[in-house]
PDB file of C-alpha atoms in Angstrom:
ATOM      1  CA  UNK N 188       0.000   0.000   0.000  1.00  0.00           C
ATOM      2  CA  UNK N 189       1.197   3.564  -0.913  1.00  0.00           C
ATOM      3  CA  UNK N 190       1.245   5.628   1.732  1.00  0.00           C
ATOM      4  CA  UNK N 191       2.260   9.482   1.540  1.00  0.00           C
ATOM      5  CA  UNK N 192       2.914  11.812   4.837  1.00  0.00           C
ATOM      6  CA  UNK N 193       3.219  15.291   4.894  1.00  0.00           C
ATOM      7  CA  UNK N 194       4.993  17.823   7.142  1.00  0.00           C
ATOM      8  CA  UNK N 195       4.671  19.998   8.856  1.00  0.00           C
ATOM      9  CA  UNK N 196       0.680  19.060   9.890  1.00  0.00           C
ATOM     10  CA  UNK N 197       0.192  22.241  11.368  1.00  0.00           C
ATOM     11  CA  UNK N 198       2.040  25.704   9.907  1.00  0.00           C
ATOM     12  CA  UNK N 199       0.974  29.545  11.447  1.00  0.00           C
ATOM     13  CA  UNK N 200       3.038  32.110   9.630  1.00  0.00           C
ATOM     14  CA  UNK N 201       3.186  35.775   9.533  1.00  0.00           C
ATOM     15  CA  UNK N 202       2.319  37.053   6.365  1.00  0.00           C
ATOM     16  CA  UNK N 203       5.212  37.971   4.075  1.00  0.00           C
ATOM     17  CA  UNK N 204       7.298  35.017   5.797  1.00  0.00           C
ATOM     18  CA  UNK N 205       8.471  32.160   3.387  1.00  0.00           C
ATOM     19  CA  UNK N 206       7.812  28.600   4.050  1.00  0.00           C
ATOM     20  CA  UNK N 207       8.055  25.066   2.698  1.00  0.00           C
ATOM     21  CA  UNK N 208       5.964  22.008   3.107  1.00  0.00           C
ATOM     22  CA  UNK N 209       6.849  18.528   2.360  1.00  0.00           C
ATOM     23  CA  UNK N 210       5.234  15.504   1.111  1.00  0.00           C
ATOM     24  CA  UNK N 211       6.839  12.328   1.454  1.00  0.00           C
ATOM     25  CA  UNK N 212       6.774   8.495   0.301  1.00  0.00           C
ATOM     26  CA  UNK N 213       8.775   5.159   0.357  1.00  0.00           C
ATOM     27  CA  UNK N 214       6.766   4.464  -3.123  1.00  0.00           C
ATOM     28  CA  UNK N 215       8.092   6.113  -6.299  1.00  0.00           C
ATOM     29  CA  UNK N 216       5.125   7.569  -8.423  1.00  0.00           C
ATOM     30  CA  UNK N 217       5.215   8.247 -11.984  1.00  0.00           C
ATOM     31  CA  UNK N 218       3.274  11.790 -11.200  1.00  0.00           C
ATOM     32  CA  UNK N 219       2.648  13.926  -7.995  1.00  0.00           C
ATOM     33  CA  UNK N 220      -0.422  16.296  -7.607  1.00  0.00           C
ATOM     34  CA  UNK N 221      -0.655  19.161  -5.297  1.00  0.00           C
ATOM     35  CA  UNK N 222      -3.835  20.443  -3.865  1.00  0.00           C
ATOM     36  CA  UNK N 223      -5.077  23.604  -1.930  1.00  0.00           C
ATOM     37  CA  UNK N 224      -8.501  23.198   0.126  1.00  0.00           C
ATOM     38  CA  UNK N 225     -10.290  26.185   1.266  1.00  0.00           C
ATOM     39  CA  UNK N 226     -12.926  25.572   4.418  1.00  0.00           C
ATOM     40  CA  UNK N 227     -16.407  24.130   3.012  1.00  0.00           C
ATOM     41  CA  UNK N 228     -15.096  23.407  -0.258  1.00  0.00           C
ATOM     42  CA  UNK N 229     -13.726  21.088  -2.275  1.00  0.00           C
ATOM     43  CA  UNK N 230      -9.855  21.156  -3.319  1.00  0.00           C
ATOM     44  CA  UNK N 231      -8.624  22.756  -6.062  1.00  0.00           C
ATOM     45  CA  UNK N 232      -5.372  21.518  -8.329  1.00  0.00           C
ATOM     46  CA  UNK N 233      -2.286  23.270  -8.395  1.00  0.00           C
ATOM     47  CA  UNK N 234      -0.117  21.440 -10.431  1.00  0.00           C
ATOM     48  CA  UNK N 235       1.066  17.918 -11.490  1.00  0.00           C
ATOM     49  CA  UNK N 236       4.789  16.989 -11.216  1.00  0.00           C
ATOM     50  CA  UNK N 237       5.803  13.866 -13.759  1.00  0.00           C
ATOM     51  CA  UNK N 238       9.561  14.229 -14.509  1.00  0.00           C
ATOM     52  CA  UNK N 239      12.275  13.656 -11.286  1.00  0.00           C
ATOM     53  CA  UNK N 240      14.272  16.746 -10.126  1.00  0.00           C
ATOM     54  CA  UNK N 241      11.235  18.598 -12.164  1.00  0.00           C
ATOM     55  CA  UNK N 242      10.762  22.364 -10.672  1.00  0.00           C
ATOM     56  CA  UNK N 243       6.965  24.209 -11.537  1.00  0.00           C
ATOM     57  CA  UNK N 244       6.413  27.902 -10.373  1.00  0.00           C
ATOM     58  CA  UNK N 245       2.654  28.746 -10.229  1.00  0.00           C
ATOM     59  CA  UNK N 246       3.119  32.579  -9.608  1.00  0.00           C
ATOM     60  CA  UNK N 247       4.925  32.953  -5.371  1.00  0.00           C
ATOM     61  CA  UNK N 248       4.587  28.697  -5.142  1.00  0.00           C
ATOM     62  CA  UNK N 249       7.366  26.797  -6.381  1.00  0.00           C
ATOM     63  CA  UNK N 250       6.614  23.284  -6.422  1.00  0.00           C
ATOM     64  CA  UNK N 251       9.744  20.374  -7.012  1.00  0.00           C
ATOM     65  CA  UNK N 252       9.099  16.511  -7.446  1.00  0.00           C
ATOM     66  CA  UNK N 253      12.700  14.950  -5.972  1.00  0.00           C
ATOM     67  CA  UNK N 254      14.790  12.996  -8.321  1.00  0.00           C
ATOM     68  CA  UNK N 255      13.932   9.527  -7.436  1.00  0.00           C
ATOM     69  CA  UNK N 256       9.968  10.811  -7.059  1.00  0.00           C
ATOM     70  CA  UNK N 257       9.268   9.714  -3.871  1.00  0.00           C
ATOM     71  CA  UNK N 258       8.828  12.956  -2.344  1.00  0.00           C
ATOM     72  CA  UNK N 259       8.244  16.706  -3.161  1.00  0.00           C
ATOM     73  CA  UNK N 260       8.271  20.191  -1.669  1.00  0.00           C
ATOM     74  CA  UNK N 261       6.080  23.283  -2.078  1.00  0.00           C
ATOM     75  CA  UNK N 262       7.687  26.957  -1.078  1.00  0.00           C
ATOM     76  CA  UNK N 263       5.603  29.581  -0.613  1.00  0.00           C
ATOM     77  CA  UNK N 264       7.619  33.099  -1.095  1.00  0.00           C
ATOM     78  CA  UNK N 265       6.032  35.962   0.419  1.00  0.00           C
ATOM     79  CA  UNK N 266       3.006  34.050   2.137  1.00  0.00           C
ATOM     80  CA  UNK N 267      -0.297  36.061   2.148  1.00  0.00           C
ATOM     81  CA  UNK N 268      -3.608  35.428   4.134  1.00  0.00           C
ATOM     82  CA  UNK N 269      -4.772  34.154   0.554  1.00  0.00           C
ATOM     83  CA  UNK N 270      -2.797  31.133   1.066  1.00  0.00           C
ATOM     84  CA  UNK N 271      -4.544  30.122   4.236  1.00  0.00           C
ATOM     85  CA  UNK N 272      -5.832  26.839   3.652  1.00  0.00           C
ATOM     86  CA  UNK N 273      -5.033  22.480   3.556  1.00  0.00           C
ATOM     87  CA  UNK N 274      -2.483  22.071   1.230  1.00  0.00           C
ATOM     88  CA  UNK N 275      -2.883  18.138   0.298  1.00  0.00           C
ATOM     89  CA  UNK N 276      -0.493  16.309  -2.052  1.00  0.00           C
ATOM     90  CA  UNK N 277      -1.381  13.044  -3.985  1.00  0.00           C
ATOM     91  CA  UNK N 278       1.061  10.030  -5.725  1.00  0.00           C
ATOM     92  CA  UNK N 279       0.400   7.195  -7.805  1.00  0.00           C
ATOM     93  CA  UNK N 280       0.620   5.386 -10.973  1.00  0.00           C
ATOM     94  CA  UNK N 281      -1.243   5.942 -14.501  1.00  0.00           C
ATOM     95  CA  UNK N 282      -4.312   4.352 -14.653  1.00  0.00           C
ATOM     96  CA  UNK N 283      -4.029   3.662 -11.112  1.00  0.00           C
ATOM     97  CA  UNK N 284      -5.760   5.493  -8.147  1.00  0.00           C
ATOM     98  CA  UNK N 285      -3.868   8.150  -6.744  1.00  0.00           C
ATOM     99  CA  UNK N 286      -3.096   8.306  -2.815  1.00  0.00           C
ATOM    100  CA  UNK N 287      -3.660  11.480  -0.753  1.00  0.00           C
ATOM    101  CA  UNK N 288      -1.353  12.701   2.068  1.00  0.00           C
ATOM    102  CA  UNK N 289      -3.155  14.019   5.714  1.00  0.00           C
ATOM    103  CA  UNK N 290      -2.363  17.328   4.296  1.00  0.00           C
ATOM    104  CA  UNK N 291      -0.640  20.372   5.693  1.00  0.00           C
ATOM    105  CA  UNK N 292      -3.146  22.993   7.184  1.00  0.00           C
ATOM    106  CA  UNK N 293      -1.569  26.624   6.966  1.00  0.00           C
ATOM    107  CA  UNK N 294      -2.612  29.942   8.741  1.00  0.00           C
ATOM    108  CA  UNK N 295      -1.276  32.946   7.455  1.00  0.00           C
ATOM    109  CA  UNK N 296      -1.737  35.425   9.581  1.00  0.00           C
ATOM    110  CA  UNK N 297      -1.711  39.475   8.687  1.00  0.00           C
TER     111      UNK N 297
ATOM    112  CA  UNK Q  53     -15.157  23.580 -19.624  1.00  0.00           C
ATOM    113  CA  UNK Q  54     -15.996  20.981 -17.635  1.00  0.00           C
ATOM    114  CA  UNK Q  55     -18.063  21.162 -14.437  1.00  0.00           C
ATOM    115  CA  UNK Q  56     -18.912  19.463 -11.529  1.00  0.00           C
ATOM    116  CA  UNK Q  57     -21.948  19.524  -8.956  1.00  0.00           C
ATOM    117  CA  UNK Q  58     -22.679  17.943  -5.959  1.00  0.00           C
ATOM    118  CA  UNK Q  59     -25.768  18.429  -4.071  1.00  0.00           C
ATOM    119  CA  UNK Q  60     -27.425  18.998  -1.260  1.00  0.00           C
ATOM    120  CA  UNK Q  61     -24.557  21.365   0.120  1.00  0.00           C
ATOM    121  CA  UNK Q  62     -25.837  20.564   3.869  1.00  0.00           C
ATOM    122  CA  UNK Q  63     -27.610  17.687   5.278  1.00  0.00           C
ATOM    123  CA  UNK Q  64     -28.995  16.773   8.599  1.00  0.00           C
ATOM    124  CA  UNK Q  65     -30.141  13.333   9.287  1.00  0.00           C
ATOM    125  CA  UNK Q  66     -31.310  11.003  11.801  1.00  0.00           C
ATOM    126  CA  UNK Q  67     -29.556   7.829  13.126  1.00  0.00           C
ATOM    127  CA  UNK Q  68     -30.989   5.160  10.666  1.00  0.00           C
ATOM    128  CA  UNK Q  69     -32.352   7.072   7.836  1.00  0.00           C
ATOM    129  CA  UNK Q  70     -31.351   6.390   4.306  1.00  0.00           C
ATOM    130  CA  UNK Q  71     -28.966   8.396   2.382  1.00  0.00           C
ATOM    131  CA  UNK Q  72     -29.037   9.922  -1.556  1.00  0.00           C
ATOM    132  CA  UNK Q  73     -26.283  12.532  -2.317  1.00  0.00           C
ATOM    133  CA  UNK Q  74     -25.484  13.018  -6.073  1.00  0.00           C
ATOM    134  CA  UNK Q  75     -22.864  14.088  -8.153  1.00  0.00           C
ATOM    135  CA  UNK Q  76     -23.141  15.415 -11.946  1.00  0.00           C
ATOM    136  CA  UNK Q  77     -20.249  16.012 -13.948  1.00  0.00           C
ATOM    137  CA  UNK Q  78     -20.727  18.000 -17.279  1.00  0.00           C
ATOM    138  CA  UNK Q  79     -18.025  19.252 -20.508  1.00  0.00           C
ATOM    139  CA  UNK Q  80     -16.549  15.838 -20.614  1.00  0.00           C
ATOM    140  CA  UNK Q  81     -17.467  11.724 -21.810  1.00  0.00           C
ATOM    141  CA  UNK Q  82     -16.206   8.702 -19.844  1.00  0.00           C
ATOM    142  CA  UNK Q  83     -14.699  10.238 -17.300  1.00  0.00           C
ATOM    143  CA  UNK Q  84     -13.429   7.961 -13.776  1.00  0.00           C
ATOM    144  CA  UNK Q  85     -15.583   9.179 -10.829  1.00  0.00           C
ATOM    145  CA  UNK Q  86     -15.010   9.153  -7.080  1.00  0.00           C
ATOM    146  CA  UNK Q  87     -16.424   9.493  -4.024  1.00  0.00           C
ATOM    147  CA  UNK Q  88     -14.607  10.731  -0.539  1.00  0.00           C
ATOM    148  CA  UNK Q  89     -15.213  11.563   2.922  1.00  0.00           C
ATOM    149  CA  UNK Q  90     -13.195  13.751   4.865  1.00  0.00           C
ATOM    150  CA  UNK Q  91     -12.809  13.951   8.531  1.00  0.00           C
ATOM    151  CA  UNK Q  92     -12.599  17.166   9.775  1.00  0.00           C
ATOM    152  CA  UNK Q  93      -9.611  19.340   9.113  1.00  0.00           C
ATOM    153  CA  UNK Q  94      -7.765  15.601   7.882  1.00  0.00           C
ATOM    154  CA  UNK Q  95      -7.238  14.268   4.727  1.00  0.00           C
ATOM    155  CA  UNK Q  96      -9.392  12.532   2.145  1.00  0.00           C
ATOM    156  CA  UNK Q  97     -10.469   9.202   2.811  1.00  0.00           C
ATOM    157  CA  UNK Q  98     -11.551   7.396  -0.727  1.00  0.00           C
ATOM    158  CA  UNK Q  99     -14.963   5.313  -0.690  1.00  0.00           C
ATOM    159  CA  UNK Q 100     -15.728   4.373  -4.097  1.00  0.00           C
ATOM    160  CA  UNK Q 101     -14.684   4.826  -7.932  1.00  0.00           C
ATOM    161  CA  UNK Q 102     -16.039   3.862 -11.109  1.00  0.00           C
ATOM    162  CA  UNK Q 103     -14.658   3.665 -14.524  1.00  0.00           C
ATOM    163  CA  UNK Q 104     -18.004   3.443 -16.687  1.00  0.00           C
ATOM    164  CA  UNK Q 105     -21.338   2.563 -16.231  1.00  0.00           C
ATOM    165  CA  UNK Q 106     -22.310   0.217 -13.380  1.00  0.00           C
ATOM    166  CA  UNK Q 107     -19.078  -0.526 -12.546  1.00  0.00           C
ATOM    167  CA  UNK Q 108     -18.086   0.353  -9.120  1.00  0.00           C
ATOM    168  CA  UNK Q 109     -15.465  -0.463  -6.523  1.00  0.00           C
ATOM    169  CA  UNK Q 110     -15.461  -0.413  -3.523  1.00  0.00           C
ATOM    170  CA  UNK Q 111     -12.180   0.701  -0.734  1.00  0.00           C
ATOM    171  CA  UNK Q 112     -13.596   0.734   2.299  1.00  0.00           C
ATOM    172  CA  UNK Q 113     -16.219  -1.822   3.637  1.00  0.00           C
ATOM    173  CA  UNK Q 114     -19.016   0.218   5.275  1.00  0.00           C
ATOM    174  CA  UNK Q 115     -22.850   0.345   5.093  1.00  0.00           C
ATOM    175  CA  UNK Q 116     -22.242   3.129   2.141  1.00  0.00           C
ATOM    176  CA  UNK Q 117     -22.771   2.105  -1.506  1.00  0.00           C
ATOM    177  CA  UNK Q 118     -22.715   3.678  -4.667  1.00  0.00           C
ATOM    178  CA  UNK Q 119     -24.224   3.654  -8.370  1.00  0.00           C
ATOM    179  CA  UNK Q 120     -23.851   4.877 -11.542  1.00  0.00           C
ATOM    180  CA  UNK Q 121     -26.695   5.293 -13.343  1.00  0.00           C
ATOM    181  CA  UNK Q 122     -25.224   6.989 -16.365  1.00  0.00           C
ATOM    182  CA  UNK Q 123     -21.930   7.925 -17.393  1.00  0.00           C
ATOM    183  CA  UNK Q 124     -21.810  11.380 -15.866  1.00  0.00           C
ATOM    184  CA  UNK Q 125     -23.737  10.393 -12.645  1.00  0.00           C
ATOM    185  CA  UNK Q 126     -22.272   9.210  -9.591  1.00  0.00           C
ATOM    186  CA  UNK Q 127     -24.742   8.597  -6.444  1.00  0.00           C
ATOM    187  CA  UNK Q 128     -24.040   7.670  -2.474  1.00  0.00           C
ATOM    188  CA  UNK Q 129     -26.635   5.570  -0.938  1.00  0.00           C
ATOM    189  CA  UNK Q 130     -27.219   4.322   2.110  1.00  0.00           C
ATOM    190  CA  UNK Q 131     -30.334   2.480   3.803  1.00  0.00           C
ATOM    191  CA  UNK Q 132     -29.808   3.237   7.707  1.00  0.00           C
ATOM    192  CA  UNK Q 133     -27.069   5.605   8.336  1.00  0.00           C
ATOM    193  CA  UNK Q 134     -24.560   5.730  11.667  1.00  0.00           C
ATOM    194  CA  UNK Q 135     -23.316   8.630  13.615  1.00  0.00           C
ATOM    195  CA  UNK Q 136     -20.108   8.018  11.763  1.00  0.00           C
ATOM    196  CA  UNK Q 137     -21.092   8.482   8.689  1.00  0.00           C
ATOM    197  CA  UNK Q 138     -21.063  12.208   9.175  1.00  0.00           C
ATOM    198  CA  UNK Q 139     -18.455  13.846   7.658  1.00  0.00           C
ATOM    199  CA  UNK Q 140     -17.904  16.079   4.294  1.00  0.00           C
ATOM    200  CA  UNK Q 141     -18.493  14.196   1.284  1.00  0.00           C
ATOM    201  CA  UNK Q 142     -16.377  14.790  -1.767  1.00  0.00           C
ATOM    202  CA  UNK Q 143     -16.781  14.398  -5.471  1.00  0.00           C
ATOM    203  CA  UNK Q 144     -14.411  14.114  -8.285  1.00  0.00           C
ATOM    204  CA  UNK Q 145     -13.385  13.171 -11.531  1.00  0.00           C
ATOM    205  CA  UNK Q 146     -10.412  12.521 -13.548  1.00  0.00           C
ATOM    206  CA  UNK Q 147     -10.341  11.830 -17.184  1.00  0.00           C
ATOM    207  CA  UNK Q 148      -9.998   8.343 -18.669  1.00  0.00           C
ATOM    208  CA  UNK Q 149      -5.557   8.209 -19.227  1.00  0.00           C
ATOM    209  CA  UNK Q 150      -5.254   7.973 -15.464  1.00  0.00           C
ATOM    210  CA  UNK Q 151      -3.167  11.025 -15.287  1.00  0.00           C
ATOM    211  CA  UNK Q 152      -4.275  11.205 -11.505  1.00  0.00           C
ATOM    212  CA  UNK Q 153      -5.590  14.759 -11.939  1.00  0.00           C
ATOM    213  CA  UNK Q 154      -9.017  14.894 -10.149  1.00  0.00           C
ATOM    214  CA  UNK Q 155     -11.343  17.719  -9.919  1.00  0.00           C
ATOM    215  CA  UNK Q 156     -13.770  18.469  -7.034  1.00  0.00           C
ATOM    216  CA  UNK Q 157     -17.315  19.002  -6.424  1.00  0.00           C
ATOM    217  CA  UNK Q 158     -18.311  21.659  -3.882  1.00  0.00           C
ATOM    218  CA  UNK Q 159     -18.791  18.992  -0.991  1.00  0.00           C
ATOM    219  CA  UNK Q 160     -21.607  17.831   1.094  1.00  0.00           C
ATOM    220  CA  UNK Q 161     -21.537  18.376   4.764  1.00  0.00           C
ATOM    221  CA  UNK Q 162     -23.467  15.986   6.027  1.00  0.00           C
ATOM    222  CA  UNK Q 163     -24.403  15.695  10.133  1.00  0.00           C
ATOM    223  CA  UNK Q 164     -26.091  12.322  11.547  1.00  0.00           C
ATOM    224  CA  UNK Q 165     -27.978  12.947  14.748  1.00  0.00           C
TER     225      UNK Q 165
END
């Protein structure tokens, strides 16, 4: 069974600090999702990491999927109440179903 | 553009009533469908998918089932619900290559009293 974990669970920030979250595995995926889940509502995607060592930038969040894709990071640059929110990462295999992490719940505070 | 609804938004229920929420995906053909349940504040706990028409599988044994009627329909059922099955029910699709992508209905928050 695949099973992902994330770090930190819990994250309270000051806005315009920096910050990174990680989500790791002992499986190797062929892609990694990344999530962000507002209160009452369902999450939204991000972006999808397929290539190891692969680095996306979706505006301040800078997303990297390692080399041997077990694991990957998400750094927030200049964190802004608008980030608040479950930040949830999912692994797997094409054609396979895709496992979710516990998530990472972050407060940014102004 | 594809879309995705889930409804009702909120539902209160009794201890052993039975239990219809449904989920309507539109913009797309043959998509994969799921249903979640999320604890609160945790992270997403899958219940069933379904890659066509009346096929369904099941992850976690439980007095929940699920149908699909037609290919952009996905419903939860259940004949006598628990106080555990409250929670905040999730929606989704992903298209048929199994890129993993999967794209969320709004959620139903559902409390069992």
């Amino acid at each position: 069974t695949q099973l992902l974990e994330q770090s930190p669970q819990f994250l309270s920030i000051q806005e315009g600090e920096n910050l990174t979250v990680y989500c790791n595995s002992s499986s190797v995926f062929s892609s990694l999702q990344w999530y962000r889940q507002e209160p009452g509502e369902g999450p939204v995607l991000l972006v999808t990491v397929v290539t190891g060592g692969e680095v996306k930038k979706l505006k301040r969040l800078t997303f990297q999927f390692g080399d041997a894709r077990k694991d990957s990071s998400l750094h927030i640059t200049a964190a802004q109440p608008g980030d608040t929110g479950l930040y949830l990462c999912a692994g797997g295999w094409w054609g396979q179903n895709f496992v979710f992490g516990p998530g990472t719940r972050l407060s940014v505070l102004p | 553009s594809q879309t995705i609804h889930q409804w009702p938004a909120t539902l209160v229920q009794p201890v052993g009533s039975p239990l219809s929420l449904e989920c309507t995906v539109e913009g797309t053909s043959n998509p994969n469908l799921y249903w979640y349940r999320q604890a609160a504040g945790r992270g997403l706990q899958l219940l069933f998918y379904s890659v066509g028409i009346g096929q369904i599988s099941s992850e976690v044994p439980q007095n929940l089932s699920a149908s699909r009627p037609q290919d952009r329909q996905f419903i939860l059922s259940s004949k006598k619900l628990l106080l555990s099955d409250s929670g905040f029910y999730l929606c989704a699709w992903s298209d048929y290559t199994g890129s993993g992508e999967q794209y969320f209905g709004p959620g139903t928050r559902l409390t069992v009293t």
